[in-house]
Amino acid sequence: MSYFRIFLAFLRVNIYGETAYRINFIIQLFQSLLNLGMTLGGLAIIFTYTNLLGGWQPNEVLALVGVYFLIGGIIRLIIQPGMEQLIESVRDGTLDFRLTKPADAQAIVSLQRVEIWEILEIILGLGVLIYALVKLGEIIGVLQAAEFVLMLTAGGVIIYSFFLILSTLSFWFVRVENILVIFQSVYEAGRWPVSLYPGWLRYGLTFIIPVAFATTIPAEALTSRLNWQTLVGAIALSIVLFIVSRIFWKTGLKRYSGASA
Amino acid sequence: MKHLIQLYVQQFKTTLAMMFQYRASLVIWTIGQVLEPLVYLIVWLVVAKSSGGSVGSYTTTDFAAYFIVLMLVNQVTYTWIMYEFEHRVREGVLSVALLKPVHPIHSDIADNISSKIITLPIMITIAIIFVFAFHASVAPPLWAILVFIPVLLLAFSVRFVLEWTLAQAAFWTTRVGAINQSYFVAFLFLSGQIAPLTLLPHPVQILSLLLPFRWLISFPVELLLGRLTMVETLIGLGAQFGWLIVSIILLRIVWRAGVKVYTAVGA
Amino acid sequence: MSKEKHNPMAYAIHVRDLSKFYVVSQQETGTKAAFQNLVHRRKTEVRAVDGISFDIEPGEIVGFLGPNGAGKTTTLKMLSGLLHPTSGELSVLGYVPSKREAVFLRQITLVMGQRNQLVWDIPAELTFELNQVIYRIPRDSYRSMVTELTELLDLGSLLKKPVRNLSLGERMKCEIAAALLHRPGVVFLDEPTIGLDVTMQQRIRTFIAEYNQRSGATVLLTSHYMADVAALCKRVLVIHHGKLLFDGELSGLLQQFTSHKTIIIQLDNCKANLSNYGEVKSYEDGRYTLRVPKAETARVTERLLAELPVIDLLVEEPPIEEVIARVFAQEEK
């Protein structure tokens, strides 16, 4: 697993840069808790007036919130930082340094930066998820657990591919700095089951900006809502999108080296 | 005064030129401004429908009206200074501003108003589409409509001065992120952006009366929805004036102290 | 420069015993140290500027020399009101800079090589117009100044292009122009030519001299490039570790600090051991470079001519960079 070793190497560099700033840990913990508190507070207010939101019980929505934090943490831990760096380095020309390394450039670019303290968000998300599952009192079967992990992975791959495609646009248009911010503000909508939203918005959140695959669908797997069509669809989409993003990246790279030579 | 007006006009030209360069960012930013109230609007509509068409005193059309007006009020009063000030202090950009013979707040106000003038038509268009899509309806009395404009301007002034003051935390700490986030969470709940304040637990409602947030968002929104009596409106205006005075005094104290710190340690 | 009887108000810049000390908390690595930092920070005092005094007459161009961290920028920032002095007396055009009064700010300017006031994404012209309003420059005066600066700096169409599309040199020219629109009487330039190519450095140098001539403005500039200082400044201030080492004419600096001269000789196709004449710095095709103590130059030259088949002989002052470097290196010990 040479990619894993690349990841570990970058991780070490990132952690080394962090140790002098212990307080970052406390600050990030504070911010994550605040964020969670805000979400839970919002849920608490809403569930004083109803006990079923779009067909989801409070504890099921709580499980969804857990997934939302979990995936959000993964995105900000590893996916987004590398992509931000990519856009930046295309603009100022430092991408050349990455390309001269004797390893797959996509892997290097994707793994180059790690926002280590986002791991707290992931832990917090897992905590909420486990709490919600215990409260639900459902026994999670092996099959269900496998489905969940599968959907989580598919969601992660879809989001990663989506980010890579967006960032690769910087090979053609230099001014895309803020394009990744789109995702951040749209991702907030993933805190709620997408079934809540009117058709056009649900469609947009599934296929244009694939938030649904990251949050709602894995949560569906855990709350016995997942049908096999969605399962197969998600896996197929993740494979297709991954290949498309890879082609996109290669084409962009060719253009980049052509232009800078 | 004449110079200030010239300054504002010139800043408008500059901001306009910059906005033109940042068209894409503008679209992205608009999506964020629209999506948040939209999500809460949809959530509350679902809740209202599932509990017989209304929650508290809010019917589905009331909710729609509430969050659409809220979106506009938020748009008018919004500032981004708390994100920006840290960068200015850290990168020393503030030094350039301090060399100028004009207080830096003026170019910020001018810049803010300029970009609002440019983005407001877009937001109003979106609001109109939402009004039809969600069957919102408002029927405020005429006096409420007349009072709404000064109330909105006061809300903008208070929010601007308050956030400009808080932004100066950057003079003392490099970790303003945590401060900003605490502020925004408090703002979100206590200004009525998550839910109309009457739907919040009683202690939270009491708290919201004592803090500035509700007078910046919830008060103008409820006024335009025709939900406030004249007496309540007068109380709200009083609160806005009170907070304006308090925040201006705070701004002067904090700015003076902040510049002292900045010029002591250097940029 | 002892003009103590002179009224300090008559100087453009008057500085007495000026100091700036910082308290810096030490940041240590390691878990234990990091934790200790949270509780109790170790603090040290840094003397960025340590009791310097000088006066500058209106209309003078003065160069400020010193290695990185010597206190040049700190001094410029105190002079322009961006930093509060720890102690000492300071007046610029009769004002106390740290009060940052509008009347004062309207009469000075500070150009920092790496920090810019031009807005990145829009044409410089718009920033100029903004400055016109901010500095309350009358329309006629503004127009004639833009014309003048355009001519002197060869700005041409640069003002209409977005700043991000300009080269570093072009940007610097616009930056300097933007800083001078309000015809400041005192101009502080911090590394105005840093990172520029030789021709662009030359151009900016010529411009500064020209501006000083035309407007009679007082100019205080710091630079890494000795050529800047040599070309522009009759008078230099040398600062090191926050202390003023020298204040006077550039030629005087050479006189005071050179202990050695360089002798270059060409021998008639032979190799010789010259080490008993002086320190051999280089050898190439019969051409030797010797470093000789100043006082012995004449004697060594005589000996060389008498004892060796010399074709050509040249006595040189060491390059000014080298002199300065040696001054700083000596101070270090």
Coordinates of N, CA and C in Angstrom, one line a residue, chain C residues 122-241:
Chain C
I122 N -8.4 45.0 -9.5 CA -9.0 46.1 -10.3 C -7.8 47.0 -10.8
P123 N -8.1 47.8 -11.8 CA -7.0 48.7 -12.3 C -6.5 49.7 -11.2
A124 N -5.3 50.0 -11.3 CA -4.7 50.9 -10.3 C -5.4 52.3 -10.3
E125 N -5.9 52.6 -11.5 CA -6.5 53.9 -11.6 C -7.6 54.1 -10.6
L126 N -8.4 53.0 -10.3 CA -9.5 53.2 -9.3 C -8.9 53.4 -7.9
T127 N -7.8 52.7 -7.6 CA -7.2 53.0 -6.3 C -6.7 54.4 -6.2
F128 N -6.2 54.9 -7.3 CA -5.7 56.3 -7.4 C -6.9 57.3 -7.0
E129 N -8.0 57.0 -7.7 CA -9.2 57.9 -7.5 C -9.7 57.8 -6.1
L130 N -9.6 56.6 -5.5 CA -10.0 56.5 -4.1 C -9.0 57.3 -3.2
N131 N -7.7 57.2 -3.5 CA -6.8 58.0 -2.8 C -7.0 59.5 -2.9
Q132 N -7.5 59.9 -4.1 CA -7.8 61.3 -4.3 C -8.8 61.8 -3.3
V133 N -9.8 61.0 -3.1 CA -10.9 61.4 -2.2 C -10.4 61.3 -0.7
I134 N -9.7 60.2 -0.4 CA -9.2 60.0 0.9 C -8.2 61.1 1.4
Y135 N -7.4 61.5 0.5 CA -6.4 62.6 0.8 C -6.9 64.0 0.5
R136 N -8.1 64.0 0.0 CA -8.7 65.3 -0.4 C -7.8 66.1 -1.3
I137 N -7.4 65.5 -2.4 CA -6.6 66.2 -3.3 C -7.5 66.9 -4.3
P138 N -7.3 68.2 -4.5 CA -8.1 69.0 -5.4 C -7.9 68.4 -6.8
R139 N -9.0 68.4 -7.6 CA -9.1 67.8 -8.9 C -7.9 68.2 -9.8
D140 N -7.6 69.5 -9.9 CA -6.6 70.0 -10.8 C -5.2 69.4 -10.4
S141 N -5.0 69.5 -9.1 CA -3.7 69.0 -8.5 C -3.6 67.5 -8.8
Y142 N -4.7 66.8 -8.6 CA -4.7 65.3 -8.9 C -4.3 65.0 -10.3
R143 N -5.0 65.8 -11.2 CA -4.8 65.5 -12.7 C -3.3 65.8 -13.0
S144 N -2.8 66.9 -12.6 CA -1.5 67.2 -13.0 C -0.5 66.3 -12.4
M145 N -0.8 65.8 -11.2 CA 0.2 64.9 -10.5 C 0.1 63.5 -11.3
V146 N -1.1 63.1 -11.7 CA -1.1 61.8 -12.4 C -0.4 61.9 -13.7
T147 N -0.5 63.1 -14.4 CA 0.2 63.3 -15.7 C 1.7 63.2 -15.4
E148 N 2.1 63.9 -14.4 CA 3.5 64.0 -14.1 C 4.1 62.6 -13.8
L149 N 3.4 61.9 -12.9 CA 3.9 60.6 -12.5 C 3.9 59.6 -13.7
T150 N 2.9 59.7 -14.5 CA 2.8 58.9 -15.7 C 4.0 59.1 -16.6
E151 N 4.4 60.4 -16.7 CA 5.5 60.7 -17.6 C 6.8 60.2 -16.9
L152 N 7.0 60.5 -15.6 CA 8.2 60.2 -14.9 C 8.5 58.7 -14.8
L153 N 7.4 58.0 -14.5 CA 7.5 56.5 -14.3 C 7.1 55.7 -15.5
D154 N 6.8 56.4 -16.6 CA 6.4 55.7 -17.8 C 5.3 54.7 -17.6
L155 N 4.2 55.2 -16.9 CA 3.1 54.3 -16.6 C 2.2 54.0 -17.8
G156 N 2.1 54.9 -18.7 CA 1.4 54.7 -19.9 C 0.0 54.0 -19.7
S157 N -0.2 52.8 -20.2 CA -1.5 52.2 -20.1 C -1.6 51.3 -18.9
L158 N -0.5 51.3 -18.1 CA -0.6 50.4 -16.9 C -1.7 50.6 -16.0
L159 N -2.1 51.9 -15.9 CA -3.1 52.3 -14.9 C -4.5 51.7 -15.2
K160 N -4.7 51.3 -16.4 CA -6.0 50.8 -16.8 C -6.1 49.3 -16.7
K161 N -5.0 48.6 -16.5 CA -5.0 47.1 -16.4 C -5.2 46.7 -15.0
P162 N -5.9 45.6 -14.8 CA -6.0 45.0 -13.4 C -4.6 44.8 -12.8
V163 N -4.5 45.1 -11.6 CA -3.1 45.1 -11.0 C -2.5 43.7 -11.1
R164 N -3.4 42.6 -11.0 CA -2.9 41.3 -11.0 C -2.2 40.9 -12.3
N165 N -2.5 41.7 -13.4 CA -1.9 41.4 -14.7 C -0.6 42.1 -14.9
L166 N -0.2 42.9 -13.9 CA 1.1 43.7 -14.0 C 2.3 42.8 -13.6
S167 N 3.4 43.1 -14.1 CA 4.6 42.4 -13.6 C 5.0 43.1 -12.3
L168 N 5.9 42.5 -11.6 CA 6.3 43.0 -10.3 C 6.8 44.4 -10.4
G169 N 7.7 44.7 -11.4 CA 8.2 46.0 -11.5 C 7.1 47.0 -11.9
E170 N 6.2 46.7 -12.8 CA 5.1 47.6 -13.1 C 4.3 47.9 -11.9
R171 N 4.1 46.8 -11.1 CA 3.2 47.0 -9.9 C 3.9 48.0 -9.0
M172 N 5.2 47.8 -8.8 CA 5.9 48.7 -7.9 C 5.9 50.1 -8.3
K173 N 5.9 50.3 -9.7 CA 5.8 51.7 -10.2 C 4.5 52.3 -9.8
C174 N 3.4 51.5 -10.0 CA 2.1 52.0 -9.7 C 1.9 52.2 -8.2
E175 N 2.5 51.3 -7.5 CA 2.5 51.4 -6.0 C 3.1 52.8 -5.5
I176 N 4.3 53.1 -6.1 CA 5.0 54.3 -5.7 C 4.1 55.5 -6.1
A177 N 3.6 55.4 -7.4 CA 2.8 56.6 -7.8 C 1.6 56.8 -6.9
A178 N 0.9 55.7 -6.5 CA -0.3 55.8 -5.7 C 0.1 56.5 -4.3
A179 N 1.3 56.2 -3.9 CA 1.8 56.7 -2.6 C 2.2 58.2 -2.7
L180 N 2.3 58.7 -3.9 CA 2.8 60.1 -4.0 C 1.8 61.0 -4.5
L181 N 0.6 60.6 -4.8 CA -0.4 61.4 -5.4 C -0.7 62.7 -4.6
H182 N -0.6 62.5 -3.3 CA -1.0 63.7 -2.4 C 0.2 64.6 -2.2
R183 N 1.3 64.4 -3.0 CA 2.5 65.2 -2.9 C 3.0 65.3 -1.4
P184 N 3.4 64.2 -0.8 CA 3.8 64.2 0.6 C 5.2 64.9 0.7
G185 N 5.3 65.7 1.8 CA 6.6 66.4 2.0 C 7.7 65.5 2.5
V186 N 7.2 64.3 3.1 CA 8.2 63.4 3.7 C 7.8 62.0 3.1
V187 N 8.8 61.4 2.5 CA 8.6 60.1 1.9 C 9.5 59.0 2.5
F188 N 8.8 58.0 3.1 CA 9.6 56.8 3.6 C 9.5 55.7 2.6
L189 N 10.6 55.2 2.2 CA 10.6 54.0 1.3 C 11.3 52.9 1.9
D190 N 10.6 51.8 2.1 CA 11.2 50.6 2.7 C 11.4 49.6 1.6
E191 N 12.7 49.4 1.2 CA 13.0 48.4 0.2 C 12.2 48.6 -1.1
P192 N 12.3 49.8 -1.7 CA 11.4 50.1 -2.9 C 11.8 49.3 -4.1
T193 N 13.0 48.7 -4.1 CA 13.5 48.0 -5.3 C 13.6 46.6 -5.1
I194 N 13.1 46.0 -4.0 CA 13.4 44.6 -3.7 C 12.7 43.7 -4.7
G195 N 13.5 42.8 -5.2 CA 13.0 41.8 -6.1 C 12.9 42.3 -7.6
L196 N 13.3 43.5 -7.9 CA 13.2 44.0 -9.2 C 14.5 43.8 -10.0
D197 N 14.3 43.7 -11.4 CA 15.5 43.5 -12.1 C 16.3 44.8 -12.2
V198 N 17.5 44.7 -12.8 CA 18.5 45.9 -12.7 C 17.9 47.1 -13.4
T199 N 17.4 46.9 -14.6 CA 16.9 48.1 -15.3 C 15.7 48.8 -14.5
M200 N 14.9 48.0 -13.9 CA 13.7 48.5 -13.2 C 14.2 49.3 -11.9
Q201 N 15.2 48.7 -11.3 CA 15.8 49.3 -10.1 C 16.3 50.7 -10.5
Q202 N 17.0 50.7 -11.6 CA 17.6 52.0 -12.2 C 16.5 53.0 -12.4
R203 N 15.5 52.6 -13.0 CA 14.4 53.4 -13.3 C 13.8 54.1 -12.1
I204 N 13.6 53.2 -11.1 CA 12.9 53.7 -9.8 C 13.9 54.7 -9.1
R205 N 15.2 54.3 -9.1 CA 16.2 55.2 -8.6 C 16.2 56.6 -9.2
T206 N 16.2 56.6 -10.5 CA 16.1 57.9 -11.2 C 14.9 58.7 -10.8
F207 N 13.8 57.9 -10.7 CA 12.6 58.6 -10.4 C 12.6 59.3 -9.0
I208 N 13.2 58.5 -8.1 CA 13.2 59.1 -6.7 C 14.0 60.3 -6.7
A209 N 15.2 60.3 -7.4 CA 16.0 61.5 -7.4 C 15.2 62.7 -8.1
E210 N 14.6 62.4 -9.1 CA 13.8 63.4 -9.9 C 12.7 64.0 -9.0
Y211 N 12.0 63.1 -8.3 CA 10.9 63.5 -7.5 C 11.4 64.4 -6.4
N212 N 12.5 64.0 -5.8 CA 13.1 64.8 -4.7 C 13.5 66.2 -5.3
Q213 N 14.1 66.3 -6.4 CA 14.5 67.5 -7.1 C 13.3 68.4 -7.3
R214 N 12.3 67.8 -7.9 CA 11.1 68.6 -8.3 C 10.3 69.1 -7.1
S215 N 10.1 68.2 -6.1 CA 9.2 68.6 -5.1 C 9.9 69.1 -3.8
G216 N 11.1 68.8 -3.7 CA 11.9 69.2 -2.5 C 11.5 68.4 -1.3
A217 N 10.9 67.2 -1.6 CA 10.5 66.3 -0.5 C 11.7 65.7 0.2
T218 N 11.5 65.5 1.5 CA 12.6 64.8 2.3 C 12.3 63.3 2.0
V219 N 13.4 62.5 1.8 CA 13.3 61.1 1.5 C 14.2 60.3 2.4
L220 N 13.6 59.3 3.0 CA 14.4 58.4 3.8 C 14.2 57.0 3.3
L221 N 15.2 56.4 2.8 CA 15.0 55.0 2.2 C 15.9 54.0 2.8
T222 N 15.3 52.8 2.8 CA 16.2 51.6 3.2 C 16.3 50.8 2.0
S223 N 17.4 50.1 1.8 CA 17.6 49.2 0.7 C 18.6 48.2 1.0
H224 N 18.4 47.0 0.3 CA 19.4 46.0 0.4 C 20.5 46.3 -0.6
Y225 N 20.1 47.0 -1.7 CA 21.0 47.2 -2.8 C 21.8 48.4 -2.6
M226 N 23.1 48.2 -2.4 CA 24.0 49.3 -2.2 C 23.9 50.3 -3.3
A227 N 23.7 49.8 -4.5 CA 23.6 50.7 -5.7 C 22.5 51.8 -5.5
D228 N 21.4 51.4 -4.9 CA 20.4 52.4 -4.6 C 20.9 53.5 -3.8
V229 N 21.6 53.1 -2.7 CA 22.1 54.1 -1.8 C 23.2 54.9 -2.4
A230 N 24.1 54.2 -3.1 CA 25.2 54.9 -3.6 C 24.7 56.0 -4.7
A231 N 23.7 55.6 -5.4 CA 23.2 56.5 -6.5 C 22.4 57.7 -5.9
L232 N 21.7 57.4 -4.8 CA 20.7 58.4 -4.4 C 21.2 59.3 -3.2
C233 N 21.9 58.7 -2.3 CA 22.1 59.3 -1.0 C 23.5 59.8 -0.8
K234 N 23.6 61.1 -0.5 CA 24.9 61.6 -0.1 C 25.2 61.2 1.4
R235 N 24.1 61.1 2.1 CA 24.2 60.8 3.5 C 23.6 59.5 3.8
V236 N 24.3 58.7 4.7 CA 23.8 57.4 5.1 C 23.7 57.3 6.6
L237 N 22.8 56.5 7.1 CA 22.7 56.1 8.5 C 22.9 54.6 8.5
V238 N 23.9 54.2 9.3 CA 24.1 52.7 9.4 C 23.6 52.3 10.7
I239 N 22.7 51.3 10.7 CA 22.1 50.8 12.0 C 22.4 49.3 12.1
H240 N 22.7 48.9 13.3 CA 22.9 47.5 13.5 C 22.6 47.1 14.9
H241 N 21.9 46.0 15.1 CA 21.4 45.7 16.4 C 20.7 46.8 17.1

